[in-house]
PDB file of C-alpha atoms and ligand atoms in Angstrom:
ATOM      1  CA  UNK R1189      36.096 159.199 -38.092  1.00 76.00           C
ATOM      2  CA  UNK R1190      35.492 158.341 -34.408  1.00 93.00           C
ATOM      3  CA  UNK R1191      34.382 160.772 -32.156  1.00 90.00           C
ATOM      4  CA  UNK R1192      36.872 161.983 -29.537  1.00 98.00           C
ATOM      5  CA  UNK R1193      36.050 162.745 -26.131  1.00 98.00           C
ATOM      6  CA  UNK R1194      37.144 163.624 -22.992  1.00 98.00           C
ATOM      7  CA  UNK R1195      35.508 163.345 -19.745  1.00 98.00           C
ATOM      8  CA  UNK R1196      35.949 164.441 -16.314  1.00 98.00           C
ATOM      9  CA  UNK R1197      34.850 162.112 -13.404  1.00 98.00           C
ATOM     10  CA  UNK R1198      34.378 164.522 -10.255  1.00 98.00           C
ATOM     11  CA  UNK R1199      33.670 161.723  -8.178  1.00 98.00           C
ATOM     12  CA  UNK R1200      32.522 162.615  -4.427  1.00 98.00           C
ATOM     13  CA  UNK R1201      34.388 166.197  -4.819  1.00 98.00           C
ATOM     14  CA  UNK R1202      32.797 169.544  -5.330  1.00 98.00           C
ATOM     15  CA  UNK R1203      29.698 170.908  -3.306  1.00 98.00           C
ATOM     16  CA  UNK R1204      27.682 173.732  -4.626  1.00 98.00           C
ATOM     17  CA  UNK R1205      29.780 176.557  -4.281  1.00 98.00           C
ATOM     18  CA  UNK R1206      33.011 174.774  -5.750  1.00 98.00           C
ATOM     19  CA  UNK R1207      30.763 173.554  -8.669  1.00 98.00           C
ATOM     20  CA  UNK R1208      29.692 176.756  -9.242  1.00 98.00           C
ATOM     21  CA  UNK R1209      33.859 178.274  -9.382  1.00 98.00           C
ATOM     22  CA  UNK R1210      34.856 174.994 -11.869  1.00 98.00           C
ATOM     23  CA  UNK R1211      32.599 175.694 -14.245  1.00 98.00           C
ATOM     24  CA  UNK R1212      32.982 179.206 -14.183  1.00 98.00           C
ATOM     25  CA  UNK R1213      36.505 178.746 -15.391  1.00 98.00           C
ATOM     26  CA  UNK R1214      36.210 176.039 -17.308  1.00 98.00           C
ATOM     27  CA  UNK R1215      33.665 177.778 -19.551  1.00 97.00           C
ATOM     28  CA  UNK R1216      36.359 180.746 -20.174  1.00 97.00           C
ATOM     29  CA  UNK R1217      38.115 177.935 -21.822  1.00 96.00           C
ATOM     30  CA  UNK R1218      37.281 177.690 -25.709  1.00 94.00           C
ATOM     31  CA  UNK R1219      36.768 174.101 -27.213  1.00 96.00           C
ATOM     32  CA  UNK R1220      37.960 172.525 -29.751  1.00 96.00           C
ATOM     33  CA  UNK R1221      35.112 171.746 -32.217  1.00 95.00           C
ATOM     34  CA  UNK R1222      35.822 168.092 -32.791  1.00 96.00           C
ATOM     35  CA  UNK R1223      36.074 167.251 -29.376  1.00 98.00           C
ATOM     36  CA  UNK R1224      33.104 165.921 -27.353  1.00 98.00           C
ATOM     37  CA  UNK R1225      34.017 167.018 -23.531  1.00 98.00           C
ATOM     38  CA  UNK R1226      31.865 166.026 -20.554  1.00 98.00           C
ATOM     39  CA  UNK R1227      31.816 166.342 -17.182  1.00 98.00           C
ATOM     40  CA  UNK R1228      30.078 164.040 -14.420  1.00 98.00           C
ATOM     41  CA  UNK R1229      29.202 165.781 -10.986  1.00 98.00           C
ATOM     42  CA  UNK R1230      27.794 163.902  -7.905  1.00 98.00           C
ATOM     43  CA  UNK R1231      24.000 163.297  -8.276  1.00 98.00           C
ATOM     44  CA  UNK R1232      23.606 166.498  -5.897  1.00 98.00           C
ATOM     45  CA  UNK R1233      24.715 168.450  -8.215  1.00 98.00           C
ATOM     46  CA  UNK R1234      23.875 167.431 -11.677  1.00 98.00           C
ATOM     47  CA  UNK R1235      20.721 170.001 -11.879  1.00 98.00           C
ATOM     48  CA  UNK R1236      23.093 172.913 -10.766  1.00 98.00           C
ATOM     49  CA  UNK R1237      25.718 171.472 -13.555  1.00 98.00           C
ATOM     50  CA  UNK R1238      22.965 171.238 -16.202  1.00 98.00           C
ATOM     51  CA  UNK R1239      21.756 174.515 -15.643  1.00 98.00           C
ATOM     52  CA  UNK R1240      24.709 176.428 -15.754  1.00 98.00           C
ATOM     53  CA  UNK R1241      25.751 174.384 -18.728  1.00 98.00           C
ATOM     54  CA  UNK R1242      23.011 175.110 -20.801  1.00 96.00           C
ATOM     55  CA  UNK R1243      24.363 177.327 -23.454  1.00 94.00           C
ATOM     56  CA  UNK R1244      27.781 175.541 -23.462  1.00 96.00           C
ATOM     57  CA  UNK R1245      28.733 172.354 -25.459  1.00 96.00           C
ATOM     58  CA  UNK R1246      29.982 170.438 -22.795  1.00 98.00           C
ATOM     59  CA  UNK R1247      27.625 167.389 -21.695  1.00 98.00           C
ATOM     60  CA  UNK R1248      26.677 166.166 -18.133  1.00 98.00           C
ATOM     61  CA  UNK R1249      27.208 162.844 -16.966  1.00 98.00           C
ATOM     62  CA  UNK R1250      26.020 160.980 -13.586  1.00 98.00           C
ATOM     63  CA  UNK R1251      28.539 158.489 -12.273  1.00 98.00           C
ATOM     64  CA  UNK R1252      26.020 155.858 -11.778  1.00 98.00           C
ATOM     65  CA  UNK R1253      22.687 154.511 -11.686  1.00 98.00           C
ATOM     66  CA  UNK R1254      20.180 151.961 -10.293  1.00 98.00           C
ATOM     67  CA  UNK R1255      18.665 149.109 -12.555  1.00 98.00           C
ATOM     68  CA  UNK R1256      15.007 149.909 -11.040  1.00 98.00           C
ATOM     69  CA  UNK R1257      12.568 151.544 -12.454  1.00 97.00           C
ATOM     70  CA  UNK R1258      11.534 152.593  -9.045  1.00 98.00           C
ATOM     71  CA  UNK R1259      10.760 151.195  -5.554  1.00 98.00           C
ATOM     72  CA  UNK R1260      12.714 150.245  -2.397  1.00 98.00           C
ATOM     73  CA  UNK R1261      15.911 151.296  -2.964  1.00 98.00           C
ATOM     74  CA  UNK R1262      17.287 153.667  -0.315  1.00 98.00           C
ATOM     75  CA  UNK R1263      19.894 155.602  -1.297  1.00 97.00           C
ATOM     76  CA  UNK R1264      19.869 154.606  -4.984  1.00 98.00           C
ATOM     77  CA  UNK R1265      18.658 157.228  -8.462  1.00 98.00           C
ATOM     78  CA  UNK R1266      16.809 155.689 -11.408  1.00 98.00           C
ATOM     79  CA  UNK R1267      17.230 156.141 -15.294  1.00 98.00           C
ATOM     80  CA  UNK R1268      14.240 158.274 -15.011  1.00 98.00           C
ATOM     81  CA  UNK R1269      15.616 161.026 -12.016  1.00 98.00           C
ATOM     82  CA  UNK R1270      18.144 161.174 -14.092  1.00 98.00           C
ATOM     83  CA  UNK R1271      16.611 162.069 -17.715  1.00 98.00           C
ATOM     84  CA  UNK R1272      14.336 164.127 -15.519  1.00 98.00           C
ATOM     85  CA  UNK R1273      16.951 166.457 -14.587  1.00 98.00           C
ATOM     86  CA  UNK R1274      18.367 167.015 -17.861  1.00 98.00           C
ATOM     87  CA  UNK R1275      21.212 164.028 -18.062  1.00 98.00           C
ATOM     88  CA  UNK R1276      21.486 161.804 -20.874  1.00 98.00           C
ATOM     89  CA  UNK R1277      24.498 159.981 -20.165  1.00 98.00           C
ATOM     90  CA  UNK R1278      25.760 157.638 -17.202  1.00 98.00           C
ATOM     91  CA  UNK R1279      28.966 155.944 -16.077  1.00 98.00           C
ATOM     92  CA  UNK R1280      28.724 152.626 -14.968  1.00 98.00           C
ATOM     93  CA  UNK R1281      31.456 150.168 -13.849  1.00 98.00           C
ATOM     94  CA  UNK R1282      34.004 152.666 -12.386  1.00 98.00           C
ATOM     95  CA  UNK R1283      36.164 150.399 -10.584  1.00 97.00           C
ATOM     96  CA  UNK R1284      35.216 152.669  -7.203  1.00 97.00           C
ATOM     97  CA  UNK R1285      31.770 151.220  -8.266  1.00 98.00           C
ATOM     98  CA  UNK R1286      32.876 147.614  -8.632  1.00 97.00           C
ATOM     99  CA  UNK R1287      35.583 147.575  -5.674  1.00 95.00           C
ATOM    100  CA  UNK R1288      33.877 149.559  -2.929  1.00 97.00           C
ATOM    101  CA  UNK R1289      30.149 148.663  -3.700  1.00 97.00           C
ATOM    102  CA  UNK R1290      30.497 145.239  -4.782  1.00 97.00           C
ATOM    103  CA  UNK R1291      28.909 145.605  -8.561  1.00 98.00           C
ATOM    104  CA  UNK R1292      29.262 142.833 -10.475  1.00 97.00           C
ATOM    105  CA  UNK R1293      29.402 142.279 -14.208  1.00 95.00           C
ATOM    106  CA  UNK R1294      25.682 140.780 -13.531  1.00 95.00           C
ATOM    107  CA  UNK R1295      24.659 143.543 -12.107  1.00 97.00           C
ATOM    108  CA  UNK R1296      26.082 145.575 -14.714  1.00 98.00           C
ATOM    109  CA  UNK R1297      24.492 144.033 -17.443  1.00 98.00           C
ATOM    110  CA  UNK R1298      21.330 145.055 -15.757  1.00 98.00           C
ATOM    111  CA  UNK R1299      22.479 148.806 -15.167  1.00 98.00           C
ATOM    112  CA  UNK R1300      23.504 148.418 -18.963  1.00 98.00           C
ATOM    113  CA  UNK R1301      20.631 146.934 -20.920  1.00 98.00           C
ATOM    114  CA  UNK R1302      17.886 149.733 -18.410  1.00 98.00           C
ATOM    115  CA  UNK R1303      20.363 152.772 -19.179  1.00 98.00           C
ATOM    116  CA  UNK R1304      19.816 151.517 -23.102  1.00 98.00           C
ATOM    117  CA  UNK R1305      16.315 151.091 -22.592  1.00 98.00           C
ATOM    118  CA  UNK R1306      16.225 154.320 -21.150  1.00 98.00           C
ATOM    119  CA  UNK R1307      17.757 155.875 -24.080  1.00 98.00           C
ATOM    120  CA  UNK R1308      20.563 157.175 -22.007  1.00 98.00           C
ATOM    121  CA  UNK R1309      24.044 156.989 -23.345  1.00 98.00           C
ATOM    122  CA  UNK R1310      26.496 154.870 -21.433  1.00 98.00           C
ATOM    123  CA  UNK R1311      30.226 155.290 -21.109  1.00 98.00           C
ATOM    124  CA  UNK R1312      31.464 151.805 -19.844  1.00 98.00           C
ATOM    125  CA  UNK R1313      34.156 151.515 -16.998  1.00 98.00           C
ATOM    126  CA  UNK R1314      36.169 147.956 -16.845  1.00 98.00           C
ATOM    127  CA  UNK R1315      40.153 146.970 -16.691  1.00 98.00           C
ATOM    128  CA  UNK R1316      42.274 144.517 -14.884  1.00 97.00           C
ATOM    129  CA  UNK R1317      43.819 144.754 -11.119  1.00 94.00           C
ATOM    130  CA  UNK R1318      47.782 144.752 -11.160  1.00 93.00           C
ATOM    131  CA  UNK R1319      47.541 141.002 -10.202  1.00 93.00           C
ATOM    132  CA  UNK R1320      45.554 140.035 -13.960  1.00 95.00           C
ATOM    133  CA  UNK R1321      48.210 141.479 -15.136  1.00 93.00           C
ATOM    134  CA  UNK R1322      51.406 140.488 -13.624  1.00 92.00           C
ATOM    135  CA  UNK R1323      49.545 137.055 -14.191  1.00 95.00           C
ATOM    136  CA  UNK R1324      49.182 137.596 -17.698  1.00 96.00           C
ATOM    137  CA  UNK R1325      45.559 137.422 -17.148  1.00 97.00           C
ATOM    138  CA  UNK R1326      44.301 141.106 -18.368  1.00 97.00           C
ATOM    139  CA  UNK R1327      43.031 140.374 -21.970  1.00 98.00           C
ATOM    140  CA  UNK R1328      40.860 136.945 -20.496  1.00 98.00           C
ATOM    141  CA  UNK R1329      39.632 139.371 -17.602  1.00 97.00           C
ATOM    142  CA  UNK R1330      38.602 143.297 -20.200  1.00 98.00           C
ATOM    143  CA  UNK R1331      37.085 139.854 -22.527  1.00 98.00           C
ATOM    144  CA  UNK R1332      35.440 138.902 -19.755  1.00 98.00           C
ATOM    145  CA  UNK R1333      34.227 141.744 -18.190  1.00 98.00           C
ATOM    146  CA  UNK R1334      32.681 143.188 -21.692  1.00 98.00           C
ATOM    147  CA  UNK R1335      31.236 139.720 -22.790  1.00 97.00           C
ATOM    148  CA  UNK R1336      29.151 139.533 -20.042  1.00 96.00           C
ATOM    149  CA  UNK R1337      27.740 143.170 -19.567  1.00 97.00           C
ATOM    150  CA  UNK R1338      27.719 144.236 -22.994  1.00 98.00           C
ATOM    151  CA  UNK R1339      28.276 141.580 -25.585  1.00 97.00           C
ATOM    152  CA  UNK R1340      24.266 140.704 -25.719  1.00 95.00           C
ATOM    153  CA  UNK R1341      23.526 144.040 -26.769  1.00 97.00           C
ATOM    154  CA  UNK R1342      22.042 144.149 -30.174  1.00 97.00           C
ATOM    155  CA  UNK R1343      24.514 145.505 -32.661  1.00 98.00           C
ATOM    156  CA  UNK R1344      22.626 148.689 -32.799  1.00 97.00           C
ATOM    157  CA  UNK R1345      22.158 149.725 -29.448  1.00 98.00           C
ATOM    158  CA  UNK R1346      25.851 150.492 -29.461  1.00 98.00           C
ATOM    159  CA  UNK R1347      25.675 153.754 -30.819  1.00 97.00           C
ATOM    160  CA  UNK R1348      25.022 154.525 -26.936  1.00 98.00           C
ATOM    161  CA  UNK R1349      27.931 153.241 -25.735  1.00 98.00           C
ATOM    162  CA  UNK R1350      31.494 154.332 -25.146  1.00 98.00           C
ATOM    163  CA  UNK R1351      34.404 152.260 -23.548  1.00 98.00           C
ATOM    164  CA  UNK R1352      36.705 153.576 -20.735  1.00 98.00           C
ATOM    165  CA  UNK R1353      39.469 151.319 -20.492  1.00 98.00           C
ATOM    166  CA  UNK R1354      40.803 151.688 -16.802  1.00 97.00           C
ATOM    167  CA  UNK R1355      43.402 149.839 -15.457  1.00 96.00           C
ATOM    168  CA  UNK R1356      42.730 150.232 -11.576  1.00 94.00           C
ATOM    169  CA  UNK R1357      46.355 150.128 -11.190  1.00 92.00           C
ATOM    170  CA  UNK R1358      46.593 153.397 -13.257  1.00 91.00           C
ATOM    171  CA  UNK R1359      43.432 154.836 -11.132  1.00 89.00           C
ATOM    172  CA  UNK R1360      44.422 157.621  -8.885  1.00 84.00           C
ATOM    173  CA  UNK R1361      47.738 156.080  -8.141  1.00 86.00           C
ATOM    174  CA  UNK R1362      49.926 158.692 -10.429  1.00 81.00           C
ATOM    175  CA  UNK R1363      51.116 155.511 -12.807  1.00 81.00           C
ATOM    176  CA  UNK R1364      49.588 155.629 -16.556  1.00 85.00           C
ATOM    177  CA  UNK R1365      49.641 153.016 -18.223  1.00 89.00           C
ATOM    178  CA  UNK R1366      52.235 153.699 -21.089  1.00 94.00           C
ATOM    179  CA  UNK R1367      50.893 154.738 -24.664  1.00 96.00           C
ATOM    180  CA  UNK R1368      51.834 150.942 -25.928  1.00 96.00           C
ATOM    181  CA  UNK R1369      50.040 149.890 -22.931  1.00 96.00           C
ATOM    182  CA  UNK R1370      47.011 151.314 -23.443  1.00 97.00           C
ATOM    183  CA  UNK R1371      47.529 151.071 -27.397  1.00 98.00           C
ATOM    184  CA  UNK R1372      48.258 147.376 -27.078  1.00 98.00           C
ATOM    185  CA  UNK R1373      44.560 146.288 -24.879  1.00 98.00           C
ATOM    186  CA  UNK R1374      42.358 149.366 -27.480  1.00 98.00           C
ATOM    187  CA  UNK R1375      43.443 147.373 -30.100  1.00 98.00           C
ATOM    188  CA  UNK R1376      42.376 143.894 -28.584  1.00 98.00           C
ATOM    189  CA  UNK R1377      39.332 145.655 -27.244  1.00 98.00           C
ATOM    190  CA  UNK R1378      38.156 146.505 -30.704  1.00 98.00           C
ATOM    191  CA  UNK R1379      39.391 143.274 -31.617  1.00 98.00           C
ATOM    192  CA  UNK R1380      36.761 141.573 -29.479  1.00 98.00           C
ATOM    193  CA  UNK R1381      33.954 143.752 -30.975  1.00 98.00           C
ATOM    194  CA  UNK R1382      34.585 142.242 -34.300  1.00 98.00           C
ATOM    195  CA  UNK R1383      34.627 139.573 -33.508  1.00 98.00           C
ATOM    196  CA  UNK R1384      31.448 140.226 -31.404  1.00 98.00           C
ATOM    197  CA  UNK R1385      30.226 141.997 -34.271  1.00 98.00           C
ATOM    198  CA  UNK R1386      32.234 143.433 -37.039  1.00 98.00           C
ATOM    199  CA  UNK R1387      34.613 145.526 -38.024  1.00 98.00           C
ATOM    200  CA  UNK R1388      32.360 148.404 -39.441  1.00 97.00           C
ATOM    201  CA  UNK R1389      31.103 148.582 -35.814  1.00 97.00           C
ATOM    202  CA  UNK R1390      34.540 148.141 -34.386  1.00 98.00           C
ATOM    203  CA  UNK R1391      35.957 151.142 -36.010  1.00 97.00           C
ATOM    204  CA  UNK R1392      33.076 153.174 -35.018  1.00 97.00           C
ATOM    205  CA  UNK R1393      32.861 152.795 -30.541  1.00 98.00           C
ATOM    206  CA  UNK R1394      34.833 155.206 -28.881  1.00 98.00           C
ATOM    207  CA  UNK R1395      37.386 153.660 -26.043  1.00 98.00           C
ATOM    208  CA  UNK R1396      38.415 156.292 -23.860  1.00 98.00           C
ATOM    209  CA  UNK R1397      41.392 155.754 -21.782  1.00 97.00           C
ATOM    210  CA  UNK R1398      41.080 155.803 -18.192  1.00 97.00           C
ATOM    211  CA  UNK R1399      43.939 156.282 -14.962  1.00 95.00           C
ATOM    212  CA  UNK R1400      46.414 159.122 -14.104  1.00 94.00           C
ATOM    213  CA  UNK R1401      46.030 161.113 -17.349  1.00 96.00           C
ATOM    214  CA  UNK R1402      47.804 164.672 -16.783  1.00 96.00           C
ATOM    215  CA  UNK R1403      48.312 167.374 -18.691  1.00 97.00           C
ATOM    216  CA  UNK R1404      51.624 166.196 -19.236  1.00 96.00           C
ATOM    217  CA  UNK R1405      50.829 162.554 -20.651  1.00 96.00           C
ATOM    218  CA  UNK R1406      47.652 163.286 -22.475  1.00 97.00           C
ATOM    219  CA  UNK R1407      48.902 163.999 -25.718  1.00 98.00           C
ATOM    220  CA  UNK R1408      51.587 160.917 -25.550  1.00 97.00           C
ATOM    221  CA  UNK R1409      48.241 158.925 -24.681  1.00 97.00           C
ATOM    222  CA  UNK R1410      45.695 160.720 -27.169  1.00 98.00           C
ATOM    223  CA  UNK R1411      48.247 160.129 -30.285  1.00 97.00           C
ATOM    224  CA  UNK R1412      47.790 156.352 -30.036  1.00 98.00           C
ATOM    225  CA  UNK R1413      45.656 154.842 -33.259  1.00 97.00           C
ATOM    226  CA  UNK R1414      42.653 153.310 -31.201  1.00 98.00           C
ATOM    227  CA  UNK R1415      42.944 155.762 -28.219  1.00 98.00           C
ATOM    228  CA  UNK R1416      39.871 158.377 -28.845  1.00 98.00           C
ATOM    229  CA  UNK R1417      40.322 160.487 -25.597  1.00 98.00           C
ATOM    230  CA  UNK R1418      39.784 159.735 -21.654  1.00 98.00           C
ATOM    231  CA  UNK R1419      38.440 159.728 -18.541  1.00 98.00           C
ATOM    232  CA  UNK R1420      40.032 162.145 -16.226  1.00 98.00           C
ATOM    233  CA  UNK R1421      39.502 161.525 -12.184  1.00 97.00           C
ATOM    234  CA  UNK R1422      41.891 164.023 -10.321  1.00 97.00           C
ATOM    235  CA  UNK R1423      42.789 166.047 -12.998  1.00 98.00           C
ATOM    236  CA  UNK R1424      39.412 166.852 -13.838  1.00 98.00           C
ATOM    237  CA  UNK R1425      38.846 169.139 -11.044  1.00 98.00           C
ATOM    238  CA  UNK R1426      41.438 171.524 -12.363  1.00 98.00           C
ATOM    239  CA  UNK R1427      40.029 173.595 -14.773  1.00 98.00           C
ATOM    240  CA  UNK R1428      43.094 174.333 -16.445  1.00 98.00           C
ATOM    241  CA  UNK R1429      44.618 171.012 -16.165  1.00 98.00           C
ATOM    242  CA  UNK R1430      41.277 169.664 -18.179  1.00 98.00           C
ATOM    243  CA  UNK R1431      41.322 172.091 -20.223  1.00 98.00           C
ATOM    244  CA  UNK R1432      44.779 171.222 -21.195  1.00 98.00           C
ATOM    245  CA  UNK R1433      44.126 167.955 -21.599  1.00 98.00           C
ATOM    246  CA  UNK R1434      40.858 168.304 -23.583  1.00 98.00           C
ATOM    247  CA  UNK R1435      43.509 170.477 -25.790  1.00 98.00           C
ATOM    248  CA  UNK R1436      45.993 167.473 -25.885  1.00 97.00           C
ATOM    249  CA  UNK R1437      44.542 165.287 -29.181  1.00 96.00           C
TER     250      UNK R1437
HETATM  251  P1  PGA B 323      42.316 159.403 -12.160  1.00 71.76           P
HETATM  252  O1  PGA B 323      40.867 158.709 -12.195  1.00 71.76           O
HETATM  253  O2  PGA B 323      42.416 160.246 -13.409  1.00 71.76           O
HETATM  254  O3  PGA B 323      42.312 160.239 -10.901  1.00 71.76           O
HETATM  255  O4  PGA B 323      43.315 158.311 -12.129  1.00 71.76           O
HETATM  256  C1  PGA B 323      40.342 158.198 -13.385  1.00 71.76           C
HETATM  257  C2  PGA B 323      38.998 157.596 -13.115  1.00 71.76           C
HETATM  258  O5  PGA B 323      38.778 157.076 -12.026  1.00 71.76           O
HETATM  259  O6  PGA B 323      38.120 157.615 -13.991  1.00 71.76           O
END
């Protein structure tokens, strides 16, 4: 059985004090047991998120992180910081990440193979632009994408990774993909991997679904056979909303 989980990407929203009132009410919110939720604060305030976490199962996340060990890197927070403060797990590829900032699936591969190295789990951002796909182009570009930052990861090393399949069309734009949508690419995706790999391992990574999941599509979303929960942008600084979602499997 693959694990399901739901995570919320708070992007550049919530300072101290609205940190503080989320988790508040999200931790009024009882979990379901077989459900791994997690949330994934600004750097700023992972500490103050791992803190008043600690006696609740949901994990912390940071959005991102450098490939460095250390050094000249202005602005930037190493594997290290982060395990330092507590976090064990990092996003890396968000499309905000790859659009905005310019990150490449080089550079990913880097940020990939030092958050392994690091021992930090890694939930794993990629998806096609409307054009791939009105161009028939989005399998060659997600096979693409995932060849080159994770495909030369050895077979075992994967038990730190989870997939987020985001379209960026889907991202904050209010469109979801549709359940046969999303369906149709988790089942290519796993294809890949066993063909990568095999099929034991296939069956085993997590893909999370990623772009405009609501409380009122989750569960249309969650019921799909290689869908194993998502990644939740504006919805995830609702408490209630992510709650409801987390509740949708
Ligand atoms: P959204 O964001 O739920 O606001 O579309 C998802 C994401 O960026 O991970």
């Amino acid at each position: 059985m693959r694990k399901q989980i739901v995570a919320g990407n708070w992007k550049m929203n919530n300072n101290t004090l609205e940190t503080e009132a989320l988790i508040e009410r999200l931790i009024q919110h009882t979990l379901p047991e077989e459900v791994q939720v997690m949330v994934a604060p600004a750097f700023t305030q992972l500490s103050q998120t791992v803190n008043l976490l600690k006696q609740q199962p949901i994990m912390v996340a940071a959005q991102n992180m450098n490939a460095a060990d250390s050094g000249a890197h202005t602005g930037e927070i190493s594997a290290s910081m982060l395990k330092g403060v507590g976090v064990h797990t990092v996003i890396l590829g968000h499309s905000e990440r790859r659009s905005l900032y310019g990150e490449t699936d080089r550079l990913l591969q880097a940020k990939v193979s030092k958050a392994i190295a690091e021992e930090l789990d890694v939930i794993f951002c990629f998806g096609e632009e409307l054009h791939h796909r009105k161009e028939n182009k989005h399998f060659d570009l997600v096979k693409e994408q995932l060849s080159s930052a994770l495909f030369n990861l050895p077979k075992a090393t994967w038990i730190q990774i989870v997939l987020a399949y985001e379209p960026v069309w889907a991202i904050g734009t209010g469109e979801t993909a549709s359940p046969e949508q999303a369906q149709e690419m988790h089942a290519f995706i796993r294809q890949l991997i066993e063909d990568q790999y095999d099929a034991n391992l296939a069956n085993q990574v997590a893909i999370l679904y990623g772009g405009s999941v609501k409380p009122s599509n989750a569960k249309e979303i969650f019921s799909m056979q290689d869908v194993d929960g998502g990644l939740i942008g504006g919805a995830s600084l609702n408490a209630e909303d992510f709650m409801a979602i987390v509740n949708a499997f």
